[in-house]
Amino acid sequence: MAAGLEWIRLGLRVPSLIDDWFAIGYSRPALHALVHGDYSSAHVDFAGRYRPAYTAIWSYAQWHLFGQPSVTTAAMWGLIRAASFLIAIWLLARFTAPRTMACNPILWLAPVAVALTPGTAVDLVRHGSAEPIMLAGLVIGLTLVGVSVRSFLLNPETLRSTRAWTVMVSGYLLYLVGVYSKESSVCLLAFVPFIVMWLRPRWTKRLAESRLRWRLLAPVVFLLVAPLVHVAIHLAVAKSAGSDPYAGVHFSLARKLVATLVFPLIGAPGPLGTLLWLAVVPIAIAQAVSLVYRRHPDRWLVTGVLFTGFAMSAFSLARGDIPSRYYIPWLVAVAAVAVRSLPPARPLLQLALATLVIGIILPATRGAVGRWAQLEQSGSTAVEMATSVTSAGCPIYLANFDPERRVAIPRLLGFGNSIVQVPSCGRNSARAYVLSWLNAPLPQAFAQHCGSGWQEVAVRDRVNLYTCRNL
């Protein structure tokens, strides 16, 4: 599934005009600033943001680690990202499931349902969404740390095991990547009281039996909580300083409340592009309510997973904007809990259920990803047309492009090939060109500056190239 999503990226000729240009242009100085300890003051990210693992480490690895930026190399890193995200969802589903379901293949329905949700599928194909990296790092990292700590507590002899320490350190590094990939990771602090209440009956007696176990556990807890507090401090400082990466975007209080509290509970069918979660969200909530009502030992765990996922999504949704990627933490939590409510069934029935879920969402997913790919092809064509014009020494203007694409095209000119024959412009030439996005007509205020009239040179992938002999 991860390979299928990333295969679409291999058909693109140029990095995306959305997100990729930022990663290519800013990841190298961001990594330099991070290594030298001045990341916060280096202005390598939007004001008020603090996500060094994404901006510096991940983006640098994806675009610069193995030489010059390459769409193919970036797609390979994207494959790792998507696969890690799917594995993380499965691990969370297995963690929340009862022991009788620990090895049940039906648990794979959770990552499949999340990844094939139309909006989420597009977010996975895009390389700019940090939520998959955040969740993969947090879940896989905590899993490895948890396995190591458990072995240390149950068998102190493993403290001498190089393998156990390797797993521990690797898990903690992945955890740090997750924490510092997006600011909403700070909401993991909300999970702390739930996990403590869930583990309390099991570990209180064991910890009381040995001071060594307390000495082992205390530093681990500190190392896990400290990065979250660090992110929280950065956010508080940025807030007090008035730093806002979205200062130009304002929504009403009603819009913010609906986006934060209502849309997640009804499955956000608009942003996600499917009605599937309108049915799955109540199932997950009912499962948690049932466990609380029956005072089941797992009630704290399941409730904590749902609450933390909701908090992470609400953190981003609170400003009122509702892109599909903001719902990813909530979908992951809902999927992991909802799978728990499925009764053990024969393989044939499990296959039928999985086929039904996939059949419901797959057509919409293919359409959403296809539309995204068409838009990206248009972006590649725009860069290549602009490259053709600038290679001839001619000035070019951009019309009807949104702000991010306007900023991206000049930064990606080195990636495009010349696809249009453009005569060379001399030093005193008055000839100029303009690109128009998605077949939109030129703005009247701009078009009237060409007395001889704009002549169409080429039209490809809904991108128009016009020229004016005397602008």
XYZ file of C-alpha atoms in Angstrom, residues 189-384:
196
model
C 1.282 14.872 27.960
C -2.470 14.331 28.188
C -1.851 10.580 27.922
C 0.380 10.464 31.007
C -2.350 10.237 33.707
C -4.231 7.616 31.689
C -1.211 5.349 31.219
C -0.301 5.742 34.906
C -3.791 4.674 35.986
C -3.713 1.748 33.549
C -0.306 0.490 34.716
C -0.846 1.190 38.408
C -2.525 -2.112 39.375
C 0.094 -4.107 37.480
C 3.302 -2.392 38.513
C 2.755 -0.863 41.963
C 3.650 -4.072 43.762
C 6.570 -4.897 41.477
C 8.096 -1.455 41.857
C 7.675 -1.594 45.632
C 9.673 -4.828 45.725
C 12.872 -3.220 44.470
C 14.428 0.232 44.653
C 16.481 -0.657 41.599
C 13.325 -0.707 39.516
C 12.430 2.795 40.681
C 15.949 3.961 39.859
C 15.589 2.529 36.371
C 12.118 3.902 35.752
C 12.564 7.464 37.031
C 15.236 8.532 34.474
C 13.215 7.010 31.628
C 10.095 8.929 32.643
C 12.129 12.129 32.857
C 13.676 11.582 29.417
C 10.248 10.982 27.890
C 8.520 13.962 29.486
C 11.355 16.494 29.128
C 11.118 16.918 25.314
C 7.360 17.479 25.554
C 7.865 20.159 28.199
C 10.586 21.681 26.016
C 8.174 21.994 23.083
C 5.496 23.413 25.391
C 7.916 26.096 26.607
C 8.775 27.091 23.033
C 5.085 27.368 22.187
C 4.412 29.478 25.283
C 7.305 31.819 24.489
C 6.162 32.197 20.871
C 2.607 32.893 22.001
C 3.689 35.509 24.518
C 5.824 37.188 21.839
C 2.877 37.354 19.458
C 4.505 35.063 16.891
C 1.774 33.593 14.711
C 2.519 31.697 11.472
C -1.082 32.255 10.383
C -1.455 35.891 11.364
C -3.220 36.725 8.110
C -5.903 34.042 8.500
C -8.800 34.622 10.885
C -11.920 32.546 11.529
C -14.942 33.224 13.702
C -15.305 31.665 17.140
C -18.216 29.558 15.873
C -16.066 28.209 13.043
C -13.284 27.340 15.484
C -15.676 25.508 17.826
C -17.230 23.538 14.981
C -13.832 22.613 13.554
C -12.444 21.569 16.933
C -15.390 19.910 18.682
C -18.007 18.956 16.095
C -16.231 17.847 12.928
C -14.055 15.192 14.642
C -17.114 13.643 16.312
C -19.010 13.318 13.021
C -16.046 11.943 11.092
C -15.307 15.125 9.101
C -16.848 13.762 5.863
C -16.066 16.957 3.949
C -12.321 17.286 4.607
C -11.758 13.512 4.584
C -13.837 12.837 1.476
C -15.780 9.864 2.869
C -18.685 9.012 5.165
C -16.855 6.001 6.608
C -15.732 7.746 9.789
C -19.239 9.004 10.455
C -19.956 5.364 11.380
C -16.574 4.400 12.858
C -16.234 7.283 15.343
C -19.408 6.328 17.308
C -18.207 2.704 17.395
C -14.901 3.743 18.975
C -16.562 6.069 21.478
C -19.120 3.387 22.378
C -16.275 0.935 22.961
C -14.621 3.324 25.419
C -17.917 4.071 27.196
C -18.620 0.351 27.499
C -15.235 -0.317 29.081
C -15.712 2.533 31.566
C -19.220 1.353 32.454
C -17.991 -2.211 33.057
C -14.915 -0.929 34.927
C -12.758 -2.967 32.596
C -8.997 -2.879 33.369
C -8.332 -1.428 29.894
C -10.730 1.477 30.305
C -7.933 3.910 31.139
C -5.834 2.808 28.178
C -8.601 3.019 25.581
C -9.993 6.290 26.917
C -6.498 7.764 27.024
C -5.756 6.820 23.418
C -8.991 8.427 22.218
C -8.551 11.550 24.321
C -4.933 12.042 23.234
C -5.762 11.589 19.557
C -8.621 14.053 19.900
C -6.369 16.551 21.700
C -3.662 16.343 19.028
C -6.162 17.037 16.266
C -7.917 19.751 18.279
C -4.561 21.458 18.829
C -4.273 22.098 15.084
C -7.982 22.574 14.399
C -8.384 25.232 17.095
C -7.561 28.068 14.712
C -10.534 27.124 12.510
C -8.859 25.699 9.420
C -9.865 22.115 8.535
C -7.369 20.439 6.155
C -7.572 16.659 6.214
C -4.101 16.211 7.725
C -5.220 17.814 10.991
C -7.610 14.897 11.558
C -4.945 12.198 11.197
C -4.149 11.772 14.943
C -7.862 11.456 15.715
C -8.417 8.933 12.900
C -5.495 6.824 14.084
C -6.848 6.733 17.645
C -10.391 5.972 16.470
C -9.236 3.194 14.138
C -7.094 1.565 16.833
C -9.980 1.544 19.320
C -12.739 0.642 16.851
C -10.892 -2.481 15.689
C -10.944 -3.658 19.295
C -14.738 -3.817 19.161
C -14.762 -6.286 16.265
C -15.728 -9.774 17.419
C -13.321 -12.612 16.677
C -14.379 -14.062 13.368
C -13.366 -16.668 10.883
C -10.806 -15.610 8.263
C -13.472 -15.599 5.554
C -15.653 -13.177 7.521
C -12.659 -10.979 8.299
C -11.800 -10.885 4.610
C -15.383 -9.955 3.775
C -15.332 -7.113 6.315
C -12.024 -5.778 5.021
C -13.289 -5.987 1.446
C -16.428 -4.077 2.410
C -14.472 -1.248 4.060
C -12.022 -0.991 1.176
C -14.839 -1.127 -1.355
C -16.595 1.784 0.345
C -13.648 4.167 0.319
C -11.382 3.031 -2.544
C -13.253 4.692 -5.455
C -13.232 8.062 -3.699
C -9.571 7.563 -2.769
C -8.543 6.902 -6.361
C -10.403 10.015 -7.469
C -8.831 12.228 -4.795
C -5.294 11.010 -5.472
C -5.865 11.291 -9.220
C -6.969 14.915 -8.910
C -3.934 15.663 -6.768
C -1.637 14.061 -9.360
C -3.194 16.126 -12.167
C -2.626 19.310 -10.200
C 0.984 18.319 -9.560
C 1.496 17.615 -13.274
C 0.264 21.132 -13.950
C 2.795 22.408 -11.430
C 5.615 20.505 -13.140
C 4.567 21.942 -16.498
C 4.489 25.472 -15.081
C 8.060 25.108 -13.793
C 9.269 23.690 -17.113
